[in-house]
Amino acid sequence: MFVVRLRNYLHLSFLVIFLLFSSCVDEFYKDTPKEGYITITGINTRAYTGAYPGDGLDDKVETLRILAFNKTSRICESNTFYYGDVLGGNTLRHPINKGEYDFVFLANEPHNTIVKAVLDNITDYDALKSISYPAEFFDSERVIPMIAENNSIKVLADGNLEVNGVASTKLTVGLRRLAARVDVVLKSKVDFGDASSSEFEGITFSNIPDRVPLVYGLPSDCLPSSWAYADPVLPYGGTAITRNVERKLTLVDNADCFKIDPTLLTTEDKNNDLVWAVKVKKVILPSSFFSSKSDETNAINFTVNLIDKYSPSCKLKILSDPDYTLPANAKLDLTGIIREPLEVNIQPSPWIDDGDDWEISGVRVLNVSHIQAKMTDMNGVRISFWSNMPVVKVLGTVKKEGEANERATNTVFNCLAVDDNNPDPYRFFYDSASGSGYMDLLVDGTNTTGFGTHDRTENMSGTYTLTLSAAEDTNGKNALQRKIKVTVTQEGLRFVHNPTANQHGLFNAAFFKHNQKGERIITGQHRLDQTWSVSVPVAYQNWLVVSATPSFDPNIGTESPGDAEHYPVTLNPYRGEDGTSISGLTGRIYFRIGVKENADFVPTKESDPKFGYINLSYYPGWRTTMKIYIRQGEAGAYIYAPGDAIPGTVWGAWNGGTDITTHVREDMRLLSTNARRGAAKFSALNLTSERLAGNTNPDYENVNVKGARFVDFPSQAGAFFQWAVDLKGTTSGMTDYYRRAFNPSKSYLVSGFPWGYGEFPIMWDGDVSANIPAYKEQFEVCPPGYRRPTDGYTDKISYNGYYDYLPDEGTTGTATNYKDQIEYSELRVSLFNVPFAGNAASSADYATAFTTPFGGTGNTGPGTYPYGANKDMLARKQLKGTTYTFYSDGFFDRRPIKEASNGNYGVSLGNSNVAYQGVLYFNPDSGTNASVFFPSAGRLNNTSGALESRGSTGYYWSASVGPPYMRSELQNPPYDRRIRYGAWSLESAYNSHNFRLSYQGFAQSIRCVKE
């Protein structure tokens, strides 16, 4: 793309003559008789016709408003509007009293009653600063609004003038159009067909301002010896400008605007295999100005719309500094080349005409699409190049601004330069026969491989200069080089791909809603000297697809990424990608998972989900393979179904492959003789409310019975709900807290109710004999078709293990074991390979509340699964069928990961859409590979309303209640661990899965099951 600002502006000459027209004039300030006058000639341009439809409107003047402001007081002393026949002659005299004025001329003002009323009532010069014209009045079918200003003009007797201290009888005014014009030519190596059968649909301009302030057309005179204008100096103080206007032109609806014509191709175009071209005949857009000219968010977007293909786009940029404004009276000649279907996923900024100016002496050629690029640590930038040299490569070092020493290229950009580990760099391609090539820039980072739980890579933000070299041989003979400056922004954290940390910091699973197919990102740092690979099992190749090509969403890795559905996974044929496997890469693990375009989608949001997995082989110190579990469909589904057997062997350790049976008490778990009687279908999503799911970030919102809604993505925390509020309570205002959905990102610090109030008798289904109402009638918030899950019974107390204390292993004491009750616990039998018993609350510990279960190594709580028999704590390691992970769901994987608290991570922190790392529960044995993700959302404290454990633990309510624990030894001032009316909840955390009785006043998450 190259830019030419419109060099001519419309001249209206003011001559002193004695003619007067009195028709078609609206004068809003009358003071007769007038002592002076000026006369205008050259107005009548309506006979002009241009080369293209509408061109004649570029210079046409249908109306003219003349405003005269007193030079000293700035008061408007003359406001006259001319139209119709008065503009049809050769001259126009404008009467005005003698004096010194600043004149403003407005041509072709919008035919809009609101605008006209504002203009008719201008009282002083400052009023101009708040006036704007709506965007709808700037298009190719209307006359173009214009403005001019001439300052310090003295009107003398007998029609004489003094301009800038010089006597004159002539005043020249340059009308500056408040619009910009764009002429578009598109070319392609692909024949998209003619107007009747074209795969080319049209073009779209978006992010257009909804109004144009008058002051953005001032100054109206060009700079000296230039056709360019200085920036506006008058501040705009009117209605705020929003950038929500879109202009779409299609072959169907706007056929006259398009001309598909191969004669537009030059000889050079044909030599470069371009075969198709279209011209778009003049597009008029509202001008766009903003003081921070390099702000990409304000740029006007240009999109080429292709039928059944992803549509490439770019941002209009008039200077490479960059400058994304579109000044008044600018003209852009935009030439875009759609090079290959492979590249239509790219958003270059901007498209650049591959002209002869890149050629060196007509002998050596190295043309590049970008010499500057911007990227995040989560996206890619594709730079295309063309050369007639036999060898093109990226040199082995790059320079970071501010650093004295250069860095190895592949430590900054993944698999880009030839070195010992990359003899054929995966992200670089050049075909010397055709002379075309590309490189995909993807940030790599440090070569650290650690074994802690929080191994982070270096923040790679900065500006790097790499060198593309074309030469006659691999030694660089007669080399021609291009320096490419790349600015990297990394807003979040990245982690070492370390499986021994229980997948902490890894992306170990992906999720798609029933109708989604767009990219899901899997990434993690990996050794530079070791390869990694990906394979899709044959059973899932009919619906899953993988590619190492990076995302080309320019905003992924920021707080405002694009929708993943706009970025389908496209394959790289130059690397032999077929969607079933990836190989040949080293360093950073980064690939995308998608659903095939022609896959058999899950029909509706209520249909049974599909499950699968892909294999990732990598080297964290030894060669190993990890399954990445995939789910498509948000409806409730079994993880472990009623018919799934309970194994007699307990497996654990980081890969679930170590037999830890001897470390787990039989009296604290179900055995192979038990059954999963309570297995239920769990939803994939937490609950929230309509307002909390929006963007206003309220503190809370009350919902109706069964009136909560699901979050949009599984990693999102959703809302916190108290188990219930006392239906028999008498505290004033209690009903205001019924079914209150609390914001998951902030504390709710209020004194008194709803925090710190006493316990009260509860039962979900009610208990008539104890005069307890059915709490589900008021506090069930799961939407229709779903309900709150159980941890046993809902019409009587669930003991779920030993009561009233946990005896030493091998003894029973006076306690009774109710572990068979957990066959009916939907939470325990649905989510865990070996369901376990117990209450992790300290009130249920050994007969003495503070006895430690591991021979003095620390009290983990008796309900912690699995319960260890000795101090080696092997049974505390990751359980088979669970992993602590980041979740690639189209939300978490697109935003910068930040630290919510020490060692605990999330995205979109500080608002009600926050999402966190969490636990993936999956079934690796049944053949279904079913999975569900529970984010570590935290909770609100029951006594203070303080937010706690965000990003580290998920607390999930059940509908079941437990027995009282009121033993005297539970009182240890200032602590009182007694509980009379507790409700069972799941604590889901890193290397820790607990069930415990909790006070009803905690505000926690709810994960529904299908009714």
PDB file of C-alpha atoms in Angstrom, residues 567-715:
ATOM      1  CA  TYR A 567      -9.001 -18.074  13.714  1.00  0.00           C
ATOM      2  CA  PRO A 568      -9.539 -21.619  12.460  1.00  0.00           C
ATOM      3  CA  VAL A 569      -6.577 -23.958  12.444  1.00  0.00           C
ATOM      4  CA  THR A 570      -5.081 -23.838   8.944  1.00  0.00           C
ATOM      5  CA  LEU A 571      -2.396 -26.295   7.914  1.00  0.00           C
ATOM      6  CA  ASN A 572       1.069 -25.551   6.572  1.00  0.00           C
ATOM      7  CA  PRO A 573       1.553 -27.604   3.379  1.00  0.00           C
ATOM      8  CA  TYR A 574       5.171 -26.443   3.085  1.00  0.00           C
ATOM      9  CA  ARG A 575       5.900 -28.501   6.205  1.00  0.00           C
ATOM     10  CA  GLY A 576       3.747 -31.422   5.169  1.00  0.00           C
ATOM     11  CA  GLU A 577       1.141 -30.792   7.832  1.00  0.00           C
ATOM     12  CA  ASP A 578      -1.965 -32.922   7.365  1.00  0.00           C
ATOM     13  CA  GLY A 579      -3.613 -32.152  10.684  1.00  0.00           C
ATOM     14  CA  THR A 580      -2.840 -35.520  12.260  1.00  0.00           C
ATOM     15  CA  SER A 581       0.713 -34.926  13.490  1.00  0.00           C
ATOM     16  CA  ILE A 582       3.487 -32.394  14.034  1.00  0.00           C
ATOM     17  CA  SER A 583       7.196 -33.128  14.167  1.00  0.00           C
ATOM     18  CA  GLY A 584      10.567 -31.517  13.555  1.00  0.00           C
ATOM     19  CA  LEU A 585      10.442 -28.740  16.146  1.00  0.00           C
ATOM     20  CA  THR A 586      12.685 -27.942  19.076  1.00  0.00           C
ATOM     21  CA  GLY A 587      12.505 -25.381  21.854  1.00  0.00           C
ATOM     22  CA  ARG A 588       9.222 -23.849  22.875  1.00  0.00           C
ATOM     23  CA  ILE A 589       6.196 -26.113  22.639  1.00  0.00           C
ATOM     24  CA  TYR A 590       3.528 -24.201  20.743  1.00  0.00           C
ATOM     25  CA  PHE A 591       0.791 -25.625  18.588  1.00  0.00           C
ATOM     26  CA  ARG A 592      -2.891 -25.191  17.929  1.00  0.00           C
ATOM     27  CA  ILE A 593      -5.777 -27.627  18.206  1.00  0.00           C
ATOM     28  CA  GLY A 594      -8.966 -27.157  16.220  1.00  0.00           C
ATOM     29  CA  VAL A 595     -12.087 -28.970  15.139  1.00  0.00           C
ATOM     30  CA  LYS A 596     -12.241 -29.856  11.465  1.00  0.00           C
ATOM     31  CA  GLU A 597     -14.528 -27.824   9.257  1.00  0.00           C
ATOM     32  CA  ASN A 598     -16.324 -30.953   8.061  1.00  0.00           C
ATOM     33  CA  ALA A 599     -16.451 -32.662  11.453  1.00  0.00           C
ATOM     34  CA  ASP A 600     -19.642 -34.160  12.828  1.00  0.00           C
ATOM     35  CA  PHE A 601     -20.338 -31.451  15.381  1.00  0.00           C
ATOM     36  CA  VAL A 602     -22.136 -31.993  18.655  1.00  0.00           C
ATOM     37  CA  PRO A 603     -25.630 -30.924  17.486  1.00  0.00           C
ATOM     38  CA  THR A 604     -26.846 -28.713  20.356  1.00  0.00           C
ATOM     39  CA  LYS A 605     -25.737 -27.352  23.692  1.00  0.00           C
ATOM     40  CA  GLU A 606     -27.828 -30.060  25.405  1.00  0.00           C
ATOM     41  CA  SER A 607     -26.383 -32.934  23.360  1.00  0.00           C
ATOM     42  CA  ASP A 608     -23.919 -35.403  24.796  1.00  0.00           C
ATOM     43  CA  PRO A 609     -20.343 -34.135  24.433  1.00  0.00           C
ATOM     44  CA  LYS A 610     -17.551 -35.807  22.465  1.00  0.00           C
ATOM     45  CA  PHE A 611     -14.267 -36.666  24.146  1.00  0.00           C
ATOM     46  CA  GLY A 612     -10.814 -37.478  22.871  1.00  0.00           C
ATOM     47  CA  TYR A 613      -7.140 -36.758  23.357  1.00  0.00           C
ATOM     48  CA  ILE A 614      -3.938 -36.055  21.497  1.00  0.00           C
ATOM     49  CA  ASN A 615      -0.423 -37.166  22.396  1.00  0.00           C
ATOM     50  CA  LEU A 616       2.428 -34.768  23.103  1.00  0.00           C
ATOM     51  CA  SER A 617       5.896 -36.322  23.131  1.00  0.00           C
ATOM     52  CA  TYR A 618       8.612 -34.155  24.665  1.00  0.00           C
ATOM     53  CA  TYR A 619      11.801 -34.200  26.716  1.00  0.00           C
ATOM     54  CA  PRO A 620      11.844 -32.768  30.252  1.00  0.00           C
ATOM     55  CA  GLY A 621      15.021 -34.723  31.046  1.00  0.00           C
ATOM     56  CA  TRP A 622      13.738 -38.006  29.646  1.00  0.00           C
ATOM     57  CA  ARG A 623      11.563 -38.890  26.678  1.00  0.00           C
ATOM     58  CA  THR A 624       7.914 -39.064  27.733  1.00  0.00           C
ATOM     59  CA  THR A 625       4.418 -38.672  26.321  1.00  0.00           C
ATOM     60  CA  MET A 626       1.531 -36.764  27.817  1.00  0.00           C
ATOM     61  CA  LYS A 627      -2.122 -37.026  26.858  1.00  0.00           C
ATOM     62  CA  ILE A 628      -3.912 -33.745  26.259  1.00  0.00           C
ATOM     63  CA  TYR A 629      -7.603 -34.355  26.854  1.00  0.00           C
ATOM     64  CA  ILE A 630     -10.151 -32.765  24.528  1.00  0.00           C
ATOM     65  CA  ARG A 631     -13.836 -32.117  25.116  1.00  0.00           C
ATOM     66  CA  GLN A 632     -16.415 -30.741  22.687  1.00  0.00           C
ATOM     67  CA  GLY A 633     -19.774 -29.960  24.231  1.00  0.00           C
ATOM     68  CA  GLU A 634     -20.889 -28.063  27.327  1.00  0.00           C
ATOM     69  CA  ALA A 635     -23.782 -30.285  28.414  1.00  0.00           C
ATOM     70  CA  GLY A 636     -23.590 -32.476  31.484  1.00  0.00           C
ATOM     71  CA  ALA A 637     -21.690 -35.714  31.002  1.00  0.00           C
ATOM     72  CA  TYR A 638     -20.463 -38.689  32.980  1.00  0.00           C
ATOM     73  CA  ILE A 639     -16.806 -38.741  33.853  1.00  0.00           C
ATOM     74  CA  TYR A 640     -17.223 -42.035  35.683  1.00  0.00           C
ATOM     75  CA  ALA A 641     -20.579 -43.631  34.859  1.00  0.00           C
ATOM     76  CA  PRO A 642     -22.689 -45.887  37.097  1.00  0.00           C
ATOM     77  CA  GLY A 643     -21.381 -48.955  35.294  1.00  0.00           C
ATOM     78  CA  ASP A 644     -17.680 -48.088  35.617  1.00  0.00           C
ATOM     79  CA  ALA A 645     -15.968 -50.491  37.984  1.00  0.00           C
ATOM     80  CA  ILE A 646     -14.077 -49.293  41.026  1.00  0.00           C
ATOM     81  CA  PRO A 647     -10.531 -50.619  40.817  1.00  0.00           C
ATOM     82  CA  GLY A 648      -8.985 -52.493  43.690  1.00  0.00           C
ATOM     83  CA  THR A 649      -5.605 -50.917  42.937  1.00  0.00           C
ATOM     84  CA  VAL A 650      -4.943 -47.273  43.715  1.00  0.00           C
ATOM     85  CA  TRP A 651      -2.683 -45.429  41.305  1.00  0.00           C
ATOM     86  CA  GLY A 652      -0.941 -42.126  41.788  1.00  0.00           C
ATOM     87  CA  ALA A 653       2.261 -40.121  41.199  1.00  0.00           C
ATOM     88  CA  TRP A 654       2.681 -37.423  38.548  1.00  0.00           C
ATOM     89  CA  ASN A 655       1.541 -39.625  35.672  1.00  0.00           C
ATOM     90  CA  GLY A 656      -0.944 -41.763  37.617  1.00  0.00           C
ATOM     91  CA  GLY A 657       1.249 -44.772  36.917  1.00  0.00           C
ATOM     92  CA  THR A 658       2.536 -45.706  40.359  1.00  0.00           C
ATOM     93  CA  ASP A 659       0.797 -48.328  42.499  1.00  0.00           C
ATOM     94  CA  ILE A 660       0.180 -46.661  45.866  1.00  0.00           C
ATOM     95  CA  THR A 661      -2.387 -49.147  47.158  1.00  0.00           C
ATOM     96  CA  THR A 662      -0.380 -50.030  50.245  1.00  0.00           C
ATOM     97  CA  HIS A 663      -0.267 -46.363  51.180  1.00  0.00           C
ATOM     98  CA  VAL A 664      -4.037 -45.937  51.211  1.00  0.00           C
ATOM     99  CA  ARG A 665      -6.310 -47.230  53.984  1.00  0.00           C
ATOM    100  CA  GLU A 666      -8.956 -49.672  52.813  1.00  0.00           C
ATOM    101  CA  ASP A 667     -11.330 -48.402  55.463  1.00  0.00           C
ATOM    102  CA  MET A 668     -11.168 -44.937  53.895  1.00  0.00           C
ATOM    103  CA  ARG A 669     -12.010 -45.841  50.284  1.00  0.00           C
ATOM    104  CA  LEU A 670     -14.457 -47.820  48.197  1.00  0.00           C
ATOM    105  CA  LEU A 671     -13.311 -51.240  47.033  1.00  0.00           C
ATOM    106  CA  SER A 672     -13.914 -53.231  43.874  1.00  0.00           C
ATOM    107  CA  THR A 673     -16.949 -54.777  45.562  1.00  0.00           C
ATOM    108  CA  ASN A 674     -18.618 -51.361  45.793  1.00  0.00           C
ATOM    109  CA  ALA A 675     -20.544 -49.544  43.040  1.00  0.00           C
ATOM    110  CA  ARG A 676     -20.882 -46.002  41.711  1.00  0.00           C
ATOM    111  CA  ARG A 677     -24.581 -45.760  42.584  1.00  0.00           C
ATOM    112  CA  GLY A 678     -24.579 -41.978  42.678  1.00  0.00           C
ATOM    113  CA  ALA A 679     -22.733 -41.235  39.422  1.00  0.00           C
ATOM    114  CA  ALA A 680     -24.135 -38.113  37.743  1.00  0.00           C
ATOM    115  CA  LYS A 681     -23.580 -36.053  34.625  1.00  0.00           C
ATOM    116  CA  PHE A 682     -21.579 -32.937  35.530  1.00  0.00           C
ATOM    117  CA  SER A 683     -21.878 -29.684  33.624  1.00  0.00           C
ATOM    118  CA  ALA A 684     -18.706 -28.294  32.068  1.00  0.00           C
ATOM    119  CA  LEU A 685     -19.313 -24.798  33.430  1.00  0.00           C
ATOM    120  CA  ASN A 686     -19.571 -22.962  36.743  1.00  0.00           C
ATOM    121  CA  LEU A 687     -22.533 -20.743  37.571  1.00  0.00           C
ATOM    122  CA  THR A 688     -22.741 -16.954  37.407  1.00  0.00           C
ATOM    123  CA  SER A 689     -25.395 -14.287  36.814  1.00  0.00           C
ATOM    124  CA  GLU A 690     -26.256 -12.128  33.810  1.00  0.00           C
ATOM    125  CA  ARG A 691     -24.660  -8.939  35.149  1.00  0.00           C
ATOM    126  CA  LEU A 692     -21.582 -10.698  36.483  1.00  0.00           C
ATOM    127  CA  ALA A 693     -21.142 -12.317  33.070  1.00  0.00           C
ATOM    128  CA  GLY A 694     -21.130  -8.853  31.489  1.00  0.00           C
ATOM    129  CA  ASN A 695     -18.551  -6.089  31.611  1.00  0.00           C
ATOM    130  CA  THR A 696     -19.817  -3.861  34.438  1.00  0.00           C
ATOM    131  CA  ASN A 697     -18.071  -5.815  37.242  1.00  0.00           C
ATOM    132  CA  PRO A 698     -20.772  -5.380  39.935  1.00  0.00           C
ATOM    133  CA  ASP A 699     -20.209  -6.514  43.521  1.00  0.00           C
ATOM    134  CA  TYR A 700     -23.114  -8.944  43.319  1.00  0.00           C
ATOM    135  CA  GLU A 701     -26.432  -9.746  41.698  1.00  0.00           C
ATOM    136  CA  ASN A 702     -29.367 -11.648  43.135  1.00  0.00           C
ATOM    137  CA  VAL A 703     -30.873 -14.347  40.942  1.00  0.00           C
ATOM    138  CA  ASN A 704     -34.237 -16.104  40.898  1.00  0.00           C
ATOM    139  CA  VAL A 705     -34.810 -19.697  41.924  1.00  0.00           C
ATOM    140  CA  LYS A 706     -33.089 -21.773  39.204  1.00  0.00           C
ATOM    141  CA  GLY A 707     -32.143 -18.398  37.717  1.00  0.00           C
ATOM    142  CA  ALA A 708     -28.344 -18.495  37.562  1.00  0.00           C
ATOM    143  CA  ARG A 709     -26.659 -18.959  34.209  1.00  0.00           C
ATOM    144  CA  PHE A 710     -23.541 -20.825  33.127  1.00  0.00           C
ATOM    145  CA  VAL A 711     -20.295 -18.975  32.507  1.00  0.00           C
ATOM    146  CA  ASP A 712     -19.109 -18.723  28.913  1.00  0.00           C
ATOM    147  CA  PHE A 713     -15.872 -20.677  29.394  1.00  0.00           C
ATOM    148  CA  PRO A 714     -14.970 -23.542  31.778  1.00  0.00           C
ATOM    149  CA  SER A 715     -11.917 -21.769  33.211  1.00  0.00           C
TER     150      SER A 715
END
